[in-house]
PDB file of C-alpha atoms in Angstrom:
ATOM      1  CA  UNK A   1    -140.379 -42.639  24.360  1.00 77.00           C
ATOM      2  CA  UNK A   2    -142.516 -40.823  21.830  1.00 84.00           C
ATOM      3  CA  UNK A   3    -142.256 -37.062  20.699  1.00 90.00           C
ATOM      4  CA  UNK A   4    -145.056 -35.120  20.589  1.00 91.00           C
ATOM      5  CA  UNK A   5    -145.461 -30.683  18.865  1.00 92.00           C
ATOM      6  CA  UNK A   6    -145.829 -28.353  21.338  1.00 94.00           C
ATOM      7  CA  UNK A   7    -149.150 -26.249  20.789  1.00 93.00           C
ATOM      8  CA  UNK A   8    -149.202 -24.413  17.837  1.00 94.00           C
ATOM      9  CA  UNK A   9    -145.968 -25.662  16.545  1.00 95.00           C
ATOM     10  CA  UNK A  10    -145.272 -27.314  12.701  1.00 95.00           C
ATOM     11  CA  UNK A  11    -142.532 -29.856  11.870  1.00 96.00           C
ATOM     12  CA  UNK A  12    -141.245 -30.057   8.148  1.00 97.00           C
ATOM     13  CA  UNK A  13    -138.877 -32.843   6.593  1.00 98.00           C
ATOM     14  CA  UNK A  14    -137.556 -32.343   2.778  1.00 98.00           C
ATOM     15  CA  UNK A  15    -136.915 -36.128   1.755  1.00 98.00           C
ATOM     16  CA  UNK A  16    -134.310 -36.968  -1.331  1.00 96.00           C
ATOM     17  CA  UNK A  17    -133.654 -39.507  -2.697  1.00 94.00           C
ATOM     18  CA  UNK A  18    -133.104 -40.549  -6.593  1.00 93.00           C
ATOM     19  CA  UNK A  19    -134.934 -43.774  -6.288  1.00 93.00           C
ATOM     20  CA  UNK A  20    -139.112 -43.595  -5.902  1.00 95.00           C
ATOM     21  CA  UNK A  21    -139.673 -46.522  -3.516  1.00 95.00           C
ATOM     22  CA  UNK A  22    -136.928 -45.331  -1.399  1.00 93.00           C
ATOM     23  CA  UNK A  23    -138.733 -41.897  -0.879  1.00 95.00           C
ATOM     24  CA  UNK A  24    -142.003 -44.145  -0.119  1.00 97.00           C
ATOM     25  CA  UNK A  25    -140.183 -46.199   2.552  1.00 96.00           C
ATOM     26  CA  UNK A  26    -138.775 -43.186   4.253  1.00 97.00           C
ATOM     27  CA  UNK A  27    -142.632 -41.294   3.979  1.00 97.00           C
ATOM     28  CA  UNK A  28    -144.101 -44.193   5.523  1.00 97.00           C
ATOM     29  CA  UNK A  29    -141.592 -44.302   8.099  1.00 97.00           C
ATOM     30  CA  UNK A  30    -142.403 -40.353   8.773  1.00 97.00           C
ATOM     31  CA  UNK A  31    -145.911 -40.929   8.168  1.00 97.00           C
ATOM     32  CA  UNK A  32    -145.849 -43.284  10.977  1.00 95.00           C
ATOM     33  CA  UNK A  33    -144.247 -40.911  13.686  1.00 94.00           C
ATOM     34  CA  UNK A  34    -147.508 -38.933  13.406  1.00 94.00           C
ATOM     35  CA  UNK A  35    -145.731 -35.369  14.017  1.00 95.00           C
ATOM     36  CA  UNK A  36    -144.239 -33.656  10.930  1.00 96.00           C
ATOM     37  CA  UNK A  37    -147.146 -31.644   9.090  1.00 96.00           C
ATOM     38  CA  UNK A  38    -145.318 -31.340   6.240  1.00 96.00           C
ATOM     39  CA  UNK A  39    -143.350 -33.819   4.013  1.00 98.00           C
ATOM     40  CA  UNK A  40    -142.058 -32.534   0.863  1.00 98.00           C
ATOM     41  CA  UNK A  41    -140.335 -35.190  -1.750  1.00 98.00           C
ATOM     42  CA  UNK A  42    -137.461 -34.267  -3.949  1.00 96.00           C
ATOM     43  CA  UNK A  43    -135.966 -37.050  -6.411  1.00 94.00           C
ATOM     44  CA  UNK A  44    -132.366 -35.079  -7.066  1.00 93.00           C
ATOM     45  CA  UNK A  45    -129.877 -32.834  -5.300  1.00 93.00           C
ATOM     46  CA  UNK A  46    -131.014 -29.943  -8.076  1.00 94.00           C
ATOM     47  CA  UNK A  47    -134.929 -30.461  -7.268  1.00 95.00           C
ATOM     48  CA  UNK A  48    -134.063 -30.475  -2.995  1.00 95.00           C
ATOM     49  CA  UNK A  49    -131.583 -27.177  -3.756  1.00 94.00           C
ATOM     50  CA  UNK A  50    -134.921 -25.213  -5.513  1.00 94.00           C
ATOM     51  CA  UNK A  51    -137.443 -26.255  -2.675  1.00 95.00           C
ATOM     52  CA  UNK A  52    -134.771 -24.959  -0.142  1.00 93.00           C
ATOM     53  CA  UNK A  53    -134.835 -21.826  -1.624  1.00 89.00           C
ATOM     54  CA  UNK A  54    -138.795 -21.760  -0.873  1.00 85.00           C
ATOM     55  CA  UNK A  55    -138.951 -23.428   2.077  1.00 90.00           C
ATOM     56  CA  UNK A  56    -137.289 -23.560   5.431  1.00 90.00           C
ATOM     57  CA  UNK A  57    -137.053 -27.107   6.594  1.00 95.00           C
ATOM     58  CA  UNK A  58    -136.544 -28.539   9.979  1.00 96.00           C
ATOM     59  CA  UNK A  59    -135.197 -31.957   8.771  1.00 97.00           C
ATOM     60  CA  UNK A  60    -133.243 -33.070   5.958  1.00 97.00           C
ATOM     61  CA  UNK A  61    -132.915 -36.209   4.672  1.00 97.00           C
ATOM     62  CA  UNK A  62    -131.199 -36.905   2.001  1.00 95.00           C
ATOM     63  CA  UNK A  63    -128.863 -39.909  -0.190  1.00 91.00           C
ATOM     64  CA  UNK A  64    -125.657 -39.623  -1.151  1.00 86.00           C
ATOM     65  CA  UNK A  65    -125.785 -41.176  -4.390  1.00 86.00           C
ATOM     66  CA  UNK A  66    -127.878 -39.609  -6.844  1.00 87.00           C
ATOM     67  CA  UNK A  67    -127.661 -38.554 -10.506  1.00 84.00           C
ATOM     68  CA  UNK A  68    -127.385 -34.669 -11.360  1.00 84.00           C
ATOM     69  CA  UNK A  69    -126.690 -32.526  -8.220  1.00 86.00           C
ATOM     70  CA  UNK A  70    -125.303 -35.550  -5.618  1.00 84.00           C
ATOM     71  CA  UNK A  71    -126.083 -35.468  -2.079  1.00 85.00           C
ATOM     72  CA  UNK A  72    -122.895 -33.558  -1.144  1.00 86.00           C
ATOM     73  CA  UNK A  73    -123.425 -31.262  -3.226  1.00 90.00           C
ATOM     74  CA  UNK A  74    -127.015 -30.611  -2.054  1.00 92.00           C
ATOM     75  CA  UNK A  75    -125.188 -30.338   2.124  1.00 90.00           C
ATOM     76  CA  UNK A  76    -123.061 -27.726   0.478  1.00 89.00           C
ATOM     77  CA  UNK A  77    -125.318 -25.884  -0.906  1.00 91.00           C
ATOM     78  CA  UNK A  78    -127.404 -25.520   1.856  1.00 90.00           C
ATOM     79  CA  UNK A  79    -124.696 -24.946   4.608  1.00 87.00           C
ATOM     80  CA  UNK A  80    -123.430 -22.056   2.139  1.00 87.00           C
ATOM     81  CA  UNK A  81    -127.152 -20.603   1.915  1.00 85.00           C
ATOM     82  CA  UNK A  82    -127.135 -20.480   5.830  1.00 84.00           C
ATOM     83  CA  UNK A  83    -123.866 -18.778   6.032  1.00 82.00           C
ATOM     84  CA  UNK A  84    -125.326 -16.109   3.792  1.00 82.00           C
ATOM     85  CA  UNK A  85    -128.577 -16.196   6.182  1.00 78.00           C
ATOM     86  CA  UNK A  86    -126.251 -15.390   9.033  1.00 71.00           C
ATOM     87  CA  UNK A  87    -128.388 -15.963  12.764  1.00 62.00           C
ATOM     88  CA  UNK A  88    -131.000 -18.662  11.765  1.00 66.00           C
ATOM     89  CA  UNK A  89    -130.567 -22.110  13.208  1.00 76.00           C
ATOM     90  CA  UNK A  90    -129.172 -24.797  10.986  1.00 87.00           C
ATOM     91  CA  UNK A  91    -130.995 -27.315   9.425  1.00 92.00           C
ATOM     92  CA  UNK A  92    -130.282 -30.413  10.198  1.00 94.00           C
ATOM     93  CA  UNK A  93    -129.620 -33.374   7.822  1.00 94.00           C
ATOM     94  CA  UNK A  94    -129.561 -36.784   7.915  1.00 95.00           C
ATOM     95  CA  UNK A  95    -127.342 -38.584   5.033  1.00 91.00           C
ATOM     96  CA  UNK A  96    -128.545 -42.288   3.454  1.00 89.00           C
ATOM     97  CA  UNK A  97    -125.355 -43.857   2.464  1.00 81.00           C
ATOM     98  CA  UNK A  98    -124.997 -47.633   1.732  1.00 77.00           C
ATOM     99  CA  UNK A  99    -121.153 -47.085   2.234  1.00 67.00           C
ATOM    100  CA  UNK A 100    -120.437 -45.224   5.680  1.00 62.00           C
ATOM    101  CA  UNK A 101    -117.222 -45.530   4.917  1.00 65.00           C
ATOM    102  CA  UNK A 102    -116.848 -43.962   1.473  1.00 69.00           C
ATOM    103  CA  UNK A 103    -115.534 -40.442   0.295  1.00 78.00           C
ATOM    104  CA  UNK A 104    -119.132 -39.038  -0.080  1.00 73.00           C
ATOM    105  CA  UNK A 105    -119.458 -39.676   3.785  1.00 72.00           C
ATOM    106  CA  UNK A 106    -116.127 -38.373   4.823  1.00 77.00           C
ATOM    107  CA  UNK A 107    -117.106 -35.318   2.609  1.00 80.00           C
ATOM    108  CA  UNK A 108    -120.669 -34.489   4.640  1.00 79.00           C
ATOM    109  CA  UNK A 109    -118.776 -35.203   7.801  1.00 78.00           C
ATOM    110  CA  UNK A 110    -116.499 -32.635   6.844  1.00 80.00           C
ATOM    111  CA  UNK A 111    -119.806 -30.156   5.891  1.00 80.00           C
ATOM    112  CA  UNK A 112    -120.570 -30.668   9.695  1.00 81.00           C
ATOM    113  CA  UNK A 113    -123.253 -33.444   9.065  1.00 87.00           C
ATOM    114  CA  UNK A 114    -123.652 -35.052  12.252  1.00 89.00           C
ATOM    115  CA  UNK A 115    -126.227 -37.848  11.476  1.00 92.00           C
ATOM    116  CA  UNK A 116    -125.467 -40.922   8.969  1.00 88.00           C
ATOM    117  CA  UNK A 117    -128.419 -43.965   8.442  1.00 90.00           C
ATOM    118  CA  UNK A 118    -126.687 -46.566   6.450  1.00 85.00           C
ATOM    119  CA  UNK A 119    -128.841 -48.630   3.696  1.00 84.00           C
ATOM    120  CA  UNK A 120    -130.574 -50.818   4.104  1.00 86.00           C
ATOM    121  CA  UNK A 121    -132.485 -49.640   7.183  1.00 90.00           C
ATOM    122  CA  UNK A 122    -135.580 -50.395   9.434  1.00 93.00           C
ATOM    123  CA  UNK A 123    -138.448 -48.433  10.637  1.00 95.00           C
ATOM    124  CA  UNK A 124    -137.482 -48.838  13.777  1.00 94.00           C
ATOM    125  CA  UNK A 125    -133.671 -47.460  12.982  1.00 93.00           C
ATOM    126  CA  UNK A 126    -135.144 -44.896  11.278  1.00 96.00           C
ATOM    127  CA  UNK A 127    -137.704 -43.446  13.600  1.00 95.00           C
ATOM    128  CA  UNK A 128    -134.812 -43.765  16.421  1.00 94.00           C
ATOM    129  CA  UNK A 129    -132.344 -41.614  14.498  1.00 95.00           C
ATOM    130  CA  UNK A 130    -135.493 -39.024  13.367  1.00 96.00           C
ATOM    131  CA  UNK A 131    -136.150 -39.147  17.233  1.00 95.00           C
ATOM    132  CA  UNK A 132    -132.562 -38.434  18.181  1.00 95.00           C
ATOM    133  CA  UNK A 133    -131.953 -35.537  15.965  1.00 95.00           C
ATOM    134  CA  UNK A 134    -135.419 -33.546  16.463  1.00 95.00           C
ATOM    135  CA  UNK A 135    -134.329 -33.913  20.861  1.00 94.00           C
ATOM    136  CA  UNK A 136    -130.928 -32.278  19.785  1.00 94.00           C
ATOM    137  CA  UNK A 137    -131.851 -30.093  16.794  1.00 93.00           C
ATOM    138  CA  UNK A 138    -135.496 -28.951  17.648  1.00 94.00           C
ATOM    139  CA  UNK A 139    -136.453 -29.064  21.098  1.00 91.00           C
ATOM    140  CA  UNK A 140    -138.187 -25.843  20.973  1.00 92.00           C
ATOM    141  CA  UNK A 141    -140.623 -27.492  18.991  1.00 93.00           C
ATOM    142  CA  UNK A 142    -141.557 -30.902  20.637  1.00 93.00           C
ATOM    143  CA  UNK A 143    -142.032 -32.121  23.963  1.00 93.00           C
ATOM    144  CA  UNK A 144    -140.712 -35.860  25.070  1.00 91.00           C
ATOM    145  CA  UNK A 145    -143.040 -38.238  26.765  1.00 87.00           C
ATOM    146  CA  UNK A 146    -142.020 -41.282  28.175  1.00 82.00           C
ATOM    147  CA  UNK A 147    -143.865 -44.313  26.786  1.00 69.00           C
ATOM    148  CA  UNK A 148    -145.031 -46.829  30.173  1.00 59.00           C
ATOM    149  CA  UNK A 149    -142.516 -49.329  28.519  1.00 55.00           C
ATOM    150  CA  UNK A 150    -139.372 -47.003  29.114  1.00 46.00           C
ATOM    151  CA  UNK A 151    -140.182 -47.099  33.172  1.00 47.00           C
TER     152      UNK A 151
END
């Protein structure tokens, strides 16, 4: 299976984590899907909060773990902006955790995050769970084709 924009359509993804070559995995990873046309970095829960006052994203992905404004503090800001923003679509948001069992996850689950990638990951993991969430989240915006292997 591989995704594909519908004409005239843009995908964005806001990408946050606290550690550098953990944001340049998860770019490459994007990078390699060859459909968002815009990737914005943030290295803290307080730098993701200030570019989601600027920007609307379609995906979020984001760790749990980070110094200054954590992860679930970053979900909870953004599911209170879209209360206030009553009528738009959600964004979605994947978590990073490298303990899907802890509090922190419990916590997002709670926030109404749906999707969890636990650490350490693979592309192919990755690109699967990006895949899964833009079919559910943003259909209006991609079309599926079926890859000769899936037949």
């Amino acid at each position: 299976m591989r995704i594909t924009l519908k004409p005239g359509e843009k995908l964005s993804v806001l990408v946050v984590d606290d550690e550098s070559e953990i944001r340049d995995m998860l770019v490459t990873f994007i990078e390699m899907m060859e459909i968002f046309d815009f990737i914005v970095e943030a290295q803290d829960g307080s730098e993701a909060i200030r570019k989601t006052q600027n920007q609307k994203f379609d995906l979020i992905i984001t760790d749990l773990m980070m110094p200054q404004v954590r992860g679930i503090e970053l979900v909870q800001t953004i599911k209170n902006q879209e209360k206030r923003q009553k009528g738009e679509e959600t964004t979605p948001i994947i978590i990073l955790s490298g303990n899907v069992t802890g509090d922190e996850v419990k916590k997002a689950i709670h926030f109404g995050i749906k999707y969890v990638l636990t650490k350490p990951l693979t592309a192919e993991d990755f690109i699967k769970k990006v895949n899964e969430v833009l079919i559910k989240e943003r259909r209006a915006k991609i079309r599926v084709l079926k890859d000769e292997s899936d037949e």
